[in-house]
Coordinates of C-alpha atoms and ligand atoms in Angstrom, one line a residue:
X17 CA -66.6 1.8 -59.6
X18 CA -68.4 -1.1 -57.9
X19 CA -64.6 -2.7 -57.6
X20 CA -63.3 0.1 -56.0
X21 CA -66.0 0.4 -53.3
X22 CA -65.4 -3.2 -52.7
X23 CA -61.7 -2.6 -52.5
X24 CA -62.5 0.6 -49.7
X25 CA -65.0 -2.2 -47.7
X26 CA -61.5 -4.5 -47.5
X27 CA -59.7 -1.8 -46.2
X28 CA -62.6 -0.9 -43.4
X29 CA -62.3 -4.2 -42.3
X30 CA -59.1 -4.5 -41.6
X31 CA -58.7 -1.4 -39.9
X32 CA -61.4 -2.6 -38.3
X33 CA -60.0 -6.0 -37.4
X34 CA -56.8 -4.0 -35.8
X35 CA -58.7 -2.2 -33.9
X36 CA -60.3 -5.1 -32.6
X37 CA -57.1 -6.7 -31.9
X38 CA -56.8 -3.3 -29.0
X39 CA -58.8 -5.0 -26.8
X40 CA -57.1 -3.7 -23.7
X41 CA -57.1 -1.9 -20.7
X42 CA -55.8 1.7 -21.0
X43 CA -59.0 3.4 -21.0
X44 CA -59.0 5.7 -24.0
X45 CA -55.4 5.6 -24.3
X46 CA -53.5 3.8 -26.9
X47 CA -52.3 0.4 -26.0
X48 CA -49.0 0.8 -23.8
X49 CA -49.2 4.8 -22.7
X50 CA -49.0 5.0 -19.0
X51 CA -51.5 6.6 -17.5
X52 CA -49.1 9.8 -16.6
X53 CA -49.0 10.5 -20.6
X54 CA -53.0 10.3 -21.3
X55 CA -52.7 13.7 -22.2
X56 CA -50.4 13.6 -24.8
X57 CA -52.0 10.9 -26.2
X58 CA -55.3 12.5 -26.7
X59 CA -57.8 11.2 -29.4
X60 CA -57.5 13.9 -32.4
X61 CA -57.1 14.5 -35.7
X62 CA -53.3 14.6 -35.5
X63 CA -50.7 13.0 -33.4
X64 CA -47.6 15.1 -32.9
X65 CA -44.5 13.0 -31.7
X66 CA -43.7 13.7 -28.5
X67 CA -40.3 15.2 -29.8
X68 CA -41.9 17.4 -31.8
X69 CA -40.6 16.5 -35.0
X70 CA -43.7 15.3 -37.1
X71 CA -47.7 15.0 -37.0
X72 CA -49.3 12.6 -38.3
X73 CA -53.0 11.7 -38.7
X74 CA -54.3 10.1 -35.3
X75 CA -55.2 6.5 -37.1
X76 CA -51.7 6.2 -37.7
X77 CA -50.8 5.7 -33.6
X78 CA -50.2 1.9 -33.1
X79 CA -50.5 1.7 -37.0
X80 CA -47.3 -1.3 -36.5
X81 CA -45.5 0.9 -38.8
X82 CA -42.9 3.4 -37.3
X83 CA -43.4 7.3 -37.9
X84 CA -41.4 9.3 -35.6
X85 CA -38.1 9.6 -35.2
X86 CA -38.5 9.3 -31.1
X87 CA -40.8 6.0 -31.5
X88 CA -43.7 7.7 -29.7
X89 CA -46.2 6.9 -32.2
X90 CA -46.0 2.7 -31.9
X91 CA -46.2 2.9 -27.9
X92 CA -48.0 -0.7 -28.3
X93 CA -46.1 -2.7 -30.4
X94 CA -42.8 -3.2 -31.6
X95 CA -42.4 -1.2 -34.6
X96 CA -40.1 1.6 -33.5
X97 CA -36.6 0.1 -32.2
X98 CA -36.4 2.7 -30.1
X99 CA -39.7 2.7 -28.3
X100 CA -41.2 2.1 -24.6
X101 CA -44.5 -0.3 -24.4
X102 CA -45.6 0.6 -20.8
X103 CA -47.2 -2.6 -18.9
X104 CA -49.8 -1.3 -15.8
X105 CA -49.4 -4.6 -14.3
X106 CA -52.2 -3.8 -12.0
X107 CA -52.1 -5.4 -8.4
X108 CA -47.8 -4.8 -8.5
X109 CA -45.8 -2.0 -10.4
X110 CA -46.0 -0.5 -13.6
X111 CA -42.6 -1.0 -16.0
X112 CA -41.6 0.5 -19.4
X113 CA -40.2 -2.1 -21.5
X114 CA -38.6 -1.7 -24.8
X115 CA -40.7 -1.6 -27.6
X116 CA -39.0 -4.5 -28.8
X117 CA -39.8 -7.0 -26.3
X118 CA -43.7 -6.5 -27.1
X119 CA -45.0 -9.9 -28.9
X120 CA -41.5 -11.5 -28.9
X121 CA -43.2 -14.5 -27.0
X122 CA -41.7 -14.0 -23.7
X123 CA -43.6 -13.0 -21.2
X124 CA -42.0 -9.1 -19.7
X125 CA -45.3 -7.8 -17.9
X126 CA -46.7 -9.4 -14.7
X127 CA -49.7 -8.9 -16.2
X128 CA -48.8 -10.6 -19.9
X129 CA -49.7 -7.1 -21.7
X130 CA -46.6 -7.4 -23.3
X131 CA -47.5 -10.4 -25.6
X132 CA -51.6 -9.2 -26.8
X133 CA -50.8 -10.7 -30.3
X134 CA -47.9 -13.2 -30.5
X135 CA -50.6 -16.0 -29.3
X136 CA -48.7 -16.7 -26.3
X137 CA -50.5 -17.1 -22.9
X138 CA -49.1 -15.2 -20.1
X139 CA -50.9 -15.5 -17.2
X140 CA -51.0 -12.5 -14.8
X141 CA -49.0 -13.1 -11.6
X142 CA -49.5 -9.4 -11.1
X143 CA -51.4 -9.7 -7.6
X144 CA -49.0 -12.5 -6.4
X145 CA -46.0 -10.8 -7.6
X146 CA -47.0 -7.3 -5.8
X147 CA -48.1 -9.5 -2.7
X148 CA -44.7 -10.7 -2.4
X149 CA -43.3 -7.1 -3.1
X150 CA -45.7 -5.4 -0.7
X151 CA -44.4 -7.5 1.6
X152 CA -40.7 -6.9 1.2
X153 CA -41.5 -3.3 1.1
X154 CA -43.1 -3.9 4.8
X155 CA -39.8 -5.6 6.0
X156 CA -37.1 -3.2 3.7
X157 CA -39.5 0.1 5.5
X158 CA -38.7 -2.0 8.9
X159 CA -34.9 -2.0 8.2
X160 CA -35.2 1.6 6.9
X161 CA -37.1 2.9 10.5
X162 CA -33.9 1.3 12.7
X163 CA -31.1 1.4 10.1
X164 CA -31.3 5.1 9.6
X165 CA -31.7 5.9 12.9
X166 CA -28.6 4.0 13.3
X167 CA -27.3 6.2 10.5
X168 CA -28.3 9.1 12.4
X169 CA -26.6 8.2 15.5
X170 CA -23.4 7.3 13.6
X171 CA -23.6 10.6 11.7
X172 CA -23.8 12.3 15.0
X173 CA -20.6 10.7 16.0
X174 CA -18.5 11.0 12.3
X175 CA -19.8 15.0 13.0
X176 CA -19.2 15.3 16.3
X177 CA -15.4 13.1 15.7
X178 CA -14.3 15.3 12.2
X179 CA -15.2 18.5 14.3
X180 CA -13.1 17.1 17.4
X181 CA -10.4 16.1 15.3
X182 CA -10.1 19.4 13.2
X183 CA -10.0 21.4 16.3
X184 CA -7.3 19.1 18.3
X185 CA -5.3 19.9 14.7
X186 CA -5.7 23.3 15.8
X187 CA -5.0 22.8 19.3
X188 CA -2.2 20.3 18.7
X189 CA -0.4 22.7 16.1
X190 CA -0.8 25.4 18.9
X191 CA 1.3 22.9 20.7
X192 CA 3.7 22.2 18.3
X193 CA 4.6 25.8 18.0
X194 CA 5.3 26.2 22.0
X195 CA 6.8 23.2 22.0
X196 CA 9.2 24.2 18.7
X197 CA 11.6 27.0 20.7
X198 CA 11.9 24.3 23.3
X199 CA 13.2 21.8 21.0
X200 CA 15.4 24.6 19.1
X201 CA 16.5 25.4 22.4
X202 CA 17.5 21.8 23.6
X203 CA 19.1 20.8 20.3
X204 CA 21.5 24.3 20.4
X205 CA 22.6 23.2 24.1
X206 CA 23.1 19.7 22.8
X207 CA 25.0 20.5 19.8
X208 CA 26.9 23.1 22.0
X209 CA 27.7 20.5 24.7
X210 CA 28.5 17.5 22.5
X211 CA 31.2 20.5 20.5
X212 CA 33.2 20.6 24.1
X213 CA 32.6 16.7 25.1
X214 CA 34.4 15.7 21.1
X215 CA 36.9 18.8 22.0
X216 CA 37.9 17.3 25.0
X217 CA 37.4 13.7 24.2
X218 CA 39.9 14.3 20.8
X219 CA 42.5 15.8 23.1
X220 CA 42.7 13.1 25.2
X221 CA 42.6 10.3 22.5
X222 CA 45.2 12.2 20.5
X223 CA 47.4 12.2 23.9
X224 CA 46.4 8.2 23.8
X225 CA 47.6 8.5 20.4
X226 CA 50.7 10.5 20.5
X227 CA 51.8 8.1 23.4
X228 CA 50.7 5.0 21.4
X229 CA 53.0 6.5 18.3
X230 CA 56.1 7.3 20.8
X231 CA 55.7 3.5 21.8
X232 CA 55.7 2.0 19.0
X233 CA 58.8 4.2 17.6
X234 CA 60.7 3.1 20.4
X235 CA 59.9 -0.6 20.0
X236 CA 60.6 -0.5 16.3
X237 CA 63.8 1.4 17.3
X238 CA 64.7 -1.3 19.2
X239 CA 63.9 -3.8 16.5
X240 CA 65.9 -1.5 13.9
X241 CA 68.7 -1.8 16.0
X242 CA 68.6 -6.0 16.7
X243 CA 68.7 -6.3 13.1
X244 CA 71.1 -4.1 12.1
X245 CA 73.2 -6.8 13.0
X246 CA 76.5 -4.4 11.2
X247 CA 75.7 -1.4 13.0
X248 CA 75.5 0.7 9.8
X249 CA 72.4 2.7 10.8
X250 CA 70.4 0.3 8.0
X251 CA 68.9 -2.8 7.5
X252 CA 69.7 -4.4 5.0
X253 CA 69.8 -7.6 2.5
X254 CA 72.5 -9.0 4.4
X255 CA 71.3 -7.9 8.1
X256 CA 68.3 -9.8 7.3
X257 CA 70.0 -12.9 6.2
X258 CA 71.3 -13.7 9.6
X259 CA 67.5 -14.4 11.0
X260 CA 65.8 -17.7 10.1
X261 CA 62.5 -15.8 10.6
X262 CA 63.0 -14.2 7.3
X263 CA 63.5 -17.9 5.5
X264 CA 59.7 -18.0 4.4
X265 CA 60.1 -21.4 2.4
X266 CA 62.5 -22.9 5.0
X267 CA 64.8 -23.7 2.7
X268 CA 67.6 -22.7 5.6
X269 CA 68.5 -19.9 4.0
X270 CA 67.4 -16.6 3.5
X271 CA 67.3 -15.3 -0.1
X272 CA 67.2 -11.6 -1.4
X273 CA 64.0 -12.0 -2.4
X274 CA 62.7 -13.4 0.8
X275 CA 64.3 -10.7 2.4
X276 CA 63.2 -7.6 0.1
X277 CA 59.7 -9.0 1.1
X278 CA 60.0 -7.9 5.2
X279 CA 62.0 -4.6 3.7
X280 CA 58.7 -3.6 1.7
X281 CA 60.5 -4.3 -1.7
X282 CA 63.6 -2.0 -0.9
X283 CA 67.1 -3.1 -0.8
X284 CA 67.7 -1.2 2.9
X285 CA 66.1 0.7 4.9
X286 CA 67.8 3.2 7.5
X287 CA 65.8 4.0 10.6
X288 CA 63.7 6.5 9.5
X289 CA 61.9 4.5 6.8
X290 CA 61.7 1.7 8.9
X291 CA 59.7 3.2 11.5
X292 CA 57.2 4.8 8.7
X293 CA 57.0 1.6 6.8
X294 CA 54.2 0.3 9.6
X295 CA 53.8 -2.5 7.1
X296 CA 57.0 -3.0 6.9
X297 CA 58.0 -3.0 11.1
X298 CA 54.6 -5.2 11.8
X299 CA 55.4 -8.0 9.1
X300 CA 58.8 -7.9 10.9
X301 CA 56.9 -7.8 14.4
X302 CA 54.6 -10.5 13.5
X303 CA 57.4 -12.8 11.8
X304 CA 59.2 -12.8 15.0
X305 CA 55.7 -13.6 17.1
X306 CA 55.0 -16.5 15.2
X307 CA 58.2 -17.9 14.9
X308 CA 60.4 -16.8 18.1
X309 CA 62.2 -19.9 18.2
X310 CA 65.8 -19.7 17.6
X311 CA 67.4 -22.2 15.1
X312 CA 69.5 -25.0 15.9
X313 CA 72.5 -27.2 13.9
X314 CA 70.1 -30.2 13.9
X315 CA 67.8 -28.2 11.8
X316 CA 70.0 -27.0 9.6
X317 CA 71.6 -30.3 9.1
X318 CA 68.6 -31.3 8.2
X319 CA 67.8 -29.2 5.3
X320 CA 68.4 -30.3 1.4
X321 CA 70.1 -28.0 0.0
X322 CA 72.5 -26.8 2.0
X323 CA 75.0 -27.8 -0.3
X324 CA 74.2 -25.8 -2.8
X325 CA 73.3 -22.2 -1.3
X326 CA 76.9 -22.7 0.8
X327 CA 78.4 -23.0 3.4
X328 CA 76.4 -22.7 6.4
X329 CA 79.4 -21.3 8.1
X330 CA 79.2 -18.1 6.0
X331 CA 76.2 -17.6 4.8
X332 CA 74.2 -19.9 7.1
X333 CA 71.6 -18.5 9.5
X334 CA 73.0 -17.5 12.7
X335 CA 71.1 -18.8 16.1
X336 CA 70.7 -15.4 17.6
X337 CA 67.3 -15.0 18.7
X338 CA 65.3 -11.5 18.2
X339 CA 62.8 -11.0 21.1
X340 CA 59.2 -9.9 18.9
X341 CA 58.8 -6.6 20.1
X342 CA 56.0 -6.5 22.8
X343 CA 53.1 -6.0 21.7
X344 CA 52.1 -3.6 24.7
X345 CA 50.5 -1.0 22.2
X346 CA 47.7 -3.5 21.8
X347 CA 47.3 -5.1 25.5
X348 CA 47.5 -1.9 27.2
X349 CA 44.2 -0.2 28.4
X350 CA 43.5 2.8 27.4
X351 CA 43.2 5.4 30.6
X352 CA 40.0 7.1 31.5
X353 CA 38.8 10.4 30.8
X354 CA 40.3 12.9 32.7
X355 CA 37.8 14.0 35.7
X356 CA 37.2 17.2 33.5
X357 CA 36.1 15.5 30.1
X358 CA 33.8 13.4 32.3
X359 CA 32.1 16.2 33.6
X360 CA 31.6 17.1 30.3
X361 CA 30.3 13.6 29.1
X362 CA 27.9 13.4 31.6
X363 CA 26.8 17.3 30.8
X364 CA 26.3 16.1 26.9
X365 CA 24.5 12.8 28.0
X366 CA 22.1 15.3 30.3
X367 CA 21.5 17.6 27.4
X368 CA 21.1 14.3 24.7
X369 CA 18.5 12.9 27.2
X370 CA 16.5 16.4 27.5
X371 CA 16.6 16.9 23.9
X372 CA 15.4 12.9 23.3
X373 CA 12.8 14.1 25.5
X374 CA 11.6 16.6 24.4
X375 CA 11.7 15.4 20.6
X376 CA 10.0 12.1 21.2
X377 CA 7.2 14.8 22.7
X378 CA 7.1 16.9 19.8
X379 CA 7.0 13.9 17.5
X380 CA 4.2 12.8 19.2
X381 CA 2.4 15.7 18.7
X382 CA 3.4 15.7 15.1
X383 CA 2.4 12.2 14.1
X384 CA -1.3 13.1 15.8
X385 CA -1.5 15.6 13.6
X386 CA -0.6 14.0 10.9
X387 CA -3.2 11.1 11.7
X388 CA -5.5 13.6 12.4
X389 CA -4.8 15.1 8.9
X390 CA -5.0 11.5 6.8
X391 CA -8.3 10.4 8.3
X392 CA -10.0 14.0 7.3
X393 CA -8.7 13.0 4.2
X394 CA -11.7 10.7 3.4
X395 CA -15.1 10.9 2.2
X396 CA -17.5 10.1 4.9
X397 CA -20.9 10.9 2.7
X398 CA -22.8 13.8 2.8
X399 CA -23.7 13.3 6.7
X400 CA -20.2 11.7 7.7
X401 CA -22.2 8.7 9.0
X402 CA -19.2 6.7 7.4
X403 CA -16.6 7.8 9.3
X404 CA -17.2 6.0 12.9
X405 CA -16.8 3.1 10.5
X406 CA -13.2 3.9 9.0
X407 CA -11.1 1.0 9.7
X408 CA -14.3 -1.5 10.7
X409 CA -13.7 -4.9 9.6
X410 CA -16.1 -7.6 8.7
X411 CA -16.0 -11.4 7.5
X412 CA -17.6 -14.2 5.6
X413 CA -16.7 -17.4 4.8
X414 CA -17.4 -18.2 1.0
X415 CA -16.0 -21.9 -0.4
X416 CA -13.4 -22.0 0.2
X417 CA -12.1 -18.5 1.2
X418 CA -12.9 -16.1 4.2
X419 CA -12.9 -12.4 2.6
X420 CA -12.6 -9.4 5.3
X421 CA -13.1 -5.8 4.4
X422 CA -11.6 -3.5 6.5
X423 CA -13.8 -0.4 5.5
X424 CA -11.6 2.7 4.3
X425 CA -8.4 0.3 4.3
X426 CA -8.3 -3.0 2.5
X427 CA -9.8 -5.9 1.0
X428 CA -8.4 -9.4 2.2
X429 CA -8.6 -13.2 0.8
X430 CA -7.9 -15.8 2.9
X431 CA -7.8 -19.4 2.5
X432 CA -9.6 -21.3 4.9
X433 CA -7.9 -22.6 7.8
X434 CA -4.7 -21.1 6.6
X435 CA -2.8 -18.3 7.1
X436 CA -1.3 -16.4 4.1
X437 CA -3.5 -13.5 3.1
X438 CA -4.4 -12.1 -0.5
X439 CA -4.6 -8.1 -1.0
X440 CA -7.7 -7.8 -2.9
X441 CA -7.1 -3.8 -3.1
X442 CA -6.1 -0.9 -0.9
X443 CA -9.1 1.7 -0.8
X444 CA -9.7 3.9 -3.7
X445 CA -12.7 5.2 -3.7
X446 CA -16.4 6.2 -3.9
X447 CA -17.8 4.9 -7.2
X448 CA -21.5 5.1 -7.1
X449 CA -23.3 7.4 -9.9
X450 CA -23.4 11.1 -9.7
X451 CA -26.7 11.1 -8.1
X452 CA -25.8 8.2 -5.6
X453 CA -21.7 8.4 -5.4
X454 CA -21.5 6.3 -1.6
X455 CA -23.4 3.6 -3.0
X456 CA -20.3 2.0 -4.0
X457 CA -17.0 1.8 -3.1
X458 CA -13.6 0.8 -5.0
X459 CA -10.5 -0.4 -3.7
X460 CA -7.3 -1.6 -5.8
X461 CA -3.9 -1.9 -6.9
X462 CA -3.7 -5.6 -4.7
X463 CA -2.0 -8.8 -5.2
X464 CA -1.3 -9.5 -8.9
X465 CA -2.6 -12.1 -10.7
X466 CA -0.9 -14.7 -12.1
X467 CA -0.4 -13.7 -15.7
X468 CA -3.6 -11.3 -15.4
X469 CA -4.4 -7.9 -13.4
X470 CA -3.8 -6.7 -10.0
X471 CA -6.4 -7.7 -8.0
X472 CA -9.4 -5.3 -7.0
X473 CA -12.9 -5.6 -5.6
X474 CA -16.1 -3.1 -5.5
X475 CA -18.0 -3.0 -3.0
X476 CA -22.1 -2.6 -3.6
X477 CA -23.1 -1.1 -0.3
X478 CA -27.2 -1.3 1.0
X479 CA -29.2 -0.7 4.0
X480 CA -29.1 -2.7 6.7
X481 CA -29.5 -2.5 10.1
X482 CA -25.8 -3.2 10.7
X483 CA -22.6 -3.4 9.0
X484 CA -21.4 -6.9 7.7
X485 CA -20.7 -8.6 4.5
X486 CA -23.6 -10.4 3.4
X487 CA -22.0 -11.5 -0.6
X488 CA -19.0 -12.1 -2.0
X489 CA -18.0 -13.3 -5.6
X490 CA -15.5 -13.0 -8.5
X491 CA -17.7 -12.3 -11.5
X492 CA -14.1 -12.3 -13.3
X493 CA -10.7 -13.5 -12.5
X494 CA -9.1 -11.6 -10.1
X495 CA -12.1 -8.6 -10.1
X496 CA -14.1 -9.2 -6.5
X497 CA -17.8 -7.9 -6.3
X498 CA -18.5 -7.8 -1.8
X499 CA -22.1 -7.1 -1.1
X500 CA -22.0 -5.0 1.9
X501 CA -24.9 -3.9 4.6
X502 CA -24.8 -1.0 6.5
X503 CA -27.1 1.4 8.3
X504 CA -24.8 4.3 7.5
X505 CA -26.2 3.6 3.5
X506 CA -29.8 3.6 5.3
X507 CA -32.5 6.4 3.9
X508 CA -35.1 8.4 5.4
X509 CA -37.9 6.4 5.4
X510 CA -40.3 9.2 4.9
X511 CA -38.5 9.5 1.6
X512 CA -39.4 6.1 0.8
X513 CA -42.8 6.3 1.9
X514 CA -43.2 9.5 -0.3
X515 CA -41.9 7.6 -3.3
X516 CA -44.2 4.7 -2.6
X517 CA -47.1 7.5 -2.6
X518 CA -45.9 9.0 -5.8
X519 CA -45.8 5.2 -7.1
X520 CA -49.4 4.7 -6.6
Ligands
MAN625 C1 -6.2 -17.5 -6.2 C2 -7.4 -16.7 -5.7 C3 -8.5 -16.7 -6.7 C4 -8.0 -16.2 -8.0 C5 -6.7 -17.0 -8.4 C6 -6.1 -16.5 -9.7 O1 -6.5 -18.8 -6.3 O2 -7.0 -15.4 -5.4 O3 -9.6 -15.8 -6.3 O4 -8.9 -16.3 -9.1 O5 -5.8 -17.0 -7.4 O6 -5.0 -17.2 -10.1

């Protein structure tokens, strides 16, 4: 009996020792409850976990061992994984840390709550840290008072420029429409015009033609009839034989072969097929261009193998000269347009121009429109304060780089002094969170990277009182972070100054 009442006395004090150990600050509450949840964390018999799951006996609250599933029974030290030790950090800004960062020898809180039994000293900065935060609030409320009246004035504009915009879409598709039988209109008259000017045009080149064909039939007539030197109404191997044009290797003689070559591959040829063979006649044509001189005995003399194709008296190559039939077909100009088909050219290039006219007008109108259309396209934020700034671009030099964002657009990488650019992304979109979406903005697919990604950047956009790149980096390879300022991410300041309030 008298063990176990020594035993109990043990117990007392060390329960009693704990609770000396919560020497703190919270007033009645348990070390590390904010002041907002006193009231759950009032002194009675039981503690129920905030999640409702359990109640336990009161004692058992900062007990350092873990009873609810939610952590809400250790809010002092670090016994629930999952629990929040709340530093006041008097003189600055309250934080919730995690439960697990209470007595792990680092200093968390400003005011060194955090480590009450790991036997490190943390002094509290709290009144410097808040003096210097006070005062950055005084500037950042500053930039807040011009920047969003900046973003009111440029909301102004991206409302008043969307409105304009959709009702010139109206307007301009009004136009479009008037414009549309006008252009139908032209285009018929065209089209109708340009029928008679090819009508008349075709008539007069097939004369040009027919007159052409008739010359050249009588020229290859003519030919036909030089070289059928028999007068059998065909040309023939033999005919052939008495030109030296027809001796392709010079041999000074003409063989079967060299002449079946000029008669398309045929033995003869009578008039007819002569005149159709066109290869055939111009070969012939053009042999007797190139080579119009006439053959003499000194040549002949002079050649090899006389001897043995024979005598040159029979079958020798006789020194009558064919003229080349003129080549007049080619030379001759052909006549202008009747006065008629003139009239009618000058009608079609009346209507072309009225219809060019009118469709570079309509086009116009068209691709307005369809500027119009793209630009509505974007996301401006809830006010459209964004969209004066669509197509705004802004600099900084970093290292070795310049980067330039043009807003809505592109993302650009530049080396320094040089002048090839690298596309760091085409715009994408808004990627802030739900409850602050034009916070951030994403723009991709650019330039490859060697054996990596394509490149892209985000853009992490805050107030300012105006819009320029104040950060750049490249956290990874090829993956750009730009810091950007802007007055059209700027706040209401009342807002801030409410949440300030609400702070305190
Ligand atoms: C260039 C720049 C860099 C990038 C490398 C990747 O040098 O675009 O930013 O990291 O290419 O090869």
């Amino acid at each position: 009996m008298h063990y176990f009442c020594i035993l109990t006395l043990l117990g007392v004090i060390v329960i009693a020792s704990a609770d000396n150990k919560q020497q703190h600050s919270y007033g009645n509450r348990p070390r590390g409850v904010a002041l907002l949840k006193a009231a759950l964390y009032e002194e009675k018999d039981e503690f129920e976990c905030l999640d409702g799951s359990k109640k336990i006996p009161f004692d058992q609250v900062n007990d350092d061992y873990c009873d609810c599933a939610d952590g809400s029974d250790e809010p002092g030290t670090s016994a629930c994984p999952n629990g929040h030790f709340h530093c006041l950090n008097i003189g600055h800004r309250g934080l919730d840390i995690p439960s697990s960062r209470v007595n792990d020898f680092i200093c968390d809180c400003c005011d060194g709550s955090d480590e009450w039994d790991s036997g490190v000293e943390c002094p509290n900065v709290c009144s410097q840290l808040g003096q210097k935060a006070r005062e950055d609030a005084v500037k950042y409320r500053a930039t807040l008072e011009v920047g969003f009246k900046q973003r009111q004035e440029l909301s102004k504009q991206g409302e008043k420029q969307t409105t304009e915009m959709k009702t010139n879409i109206g307007d301009l598709k009004k136009q479009l429409d008037g414009l549309q039988p006008s252009k139908d209109e032209a285009e018929k008259k065209k089209n109708e015009v340009e029928e008679r000017e090819r009508a008349a045009k075709d008539k007069h080149d097939q004369a040009w033609n027919a007159h052409l064909d008739e010359k050249k039939k009588k020229e290859a007539t003519e030919l036909f009839e030089k070289l059928d030197v028999d007068k059998d109404k065909k040309i023939t191997l033999n005919d052939l034989k008495n030109f030296k044009e027809f001796d392709t290797d010079e041999n000074g003689e003409v063989s079967d072969d060299e002449a079946k070559d000029y008669l398309s591959g045929s033995d003869e040829l009578d008039v007819e097929a002569f005149i159709d063979k066109d290869k055939g006649f111009r070969e012939i044509a053009l042999r007797f261009q190139s080579k119009p001189k006439p053959v003499t005995t000194e040549e002949k003399v002079d050649e090899d193998n006389i001897e043995e194709t024979g005598g040159e008296e029979e079958e020798g190559i006789s020194d009558e000269v064919v003229e080349p039939p003129p080549q007049a077909s080619d030379e001759e100009q052909k006549p202008p347009y009747d006065d008629a088909t003139q009239a009618l050219i000058k009608e079609a290039d009346e209507a072309r121009r009225e219809y060019q006219e009118i469709l570079t007008k309509y086009n116009e109108v068209e691709n307005t429109i369809q500027d119009s259309e793209r630009f509505l396209e974007f996301d401006y934020g809830t006010d459209h304060a964004w969209a004066p700034l669509k197509g705004k671009c802004v600099e900084l030099d970093e290292s070795q780089y310049t980067y330039r964002l043009c807003l809505f657009d592109r993302a650009v990488q530049k080396e320094r002094g040089g002048h090839s650019e690298v596309n760091l992304g085409h715009w994408k979109e808004w990627t802030g969170p739900d409850d602050d979406k034009h916070s951030t903005q994403k723009y991709d697919r650019g330039q490859s990277c060697w054996n990596g990604p394509e490149r892209s950047t985000e853009v992490v956009i805050e107030c300012g009182e105006e819009t320029k790149l104040v950060e750049t980096s490249e956290p990874s390879k090829c993956e750009y972070r730009f810091r950007l300022q802007s007055p059209a991410a700027c706040t209401d300041p009342a807002k801030f100054d409410e949440n300030a309030h609400t702070e305190l």
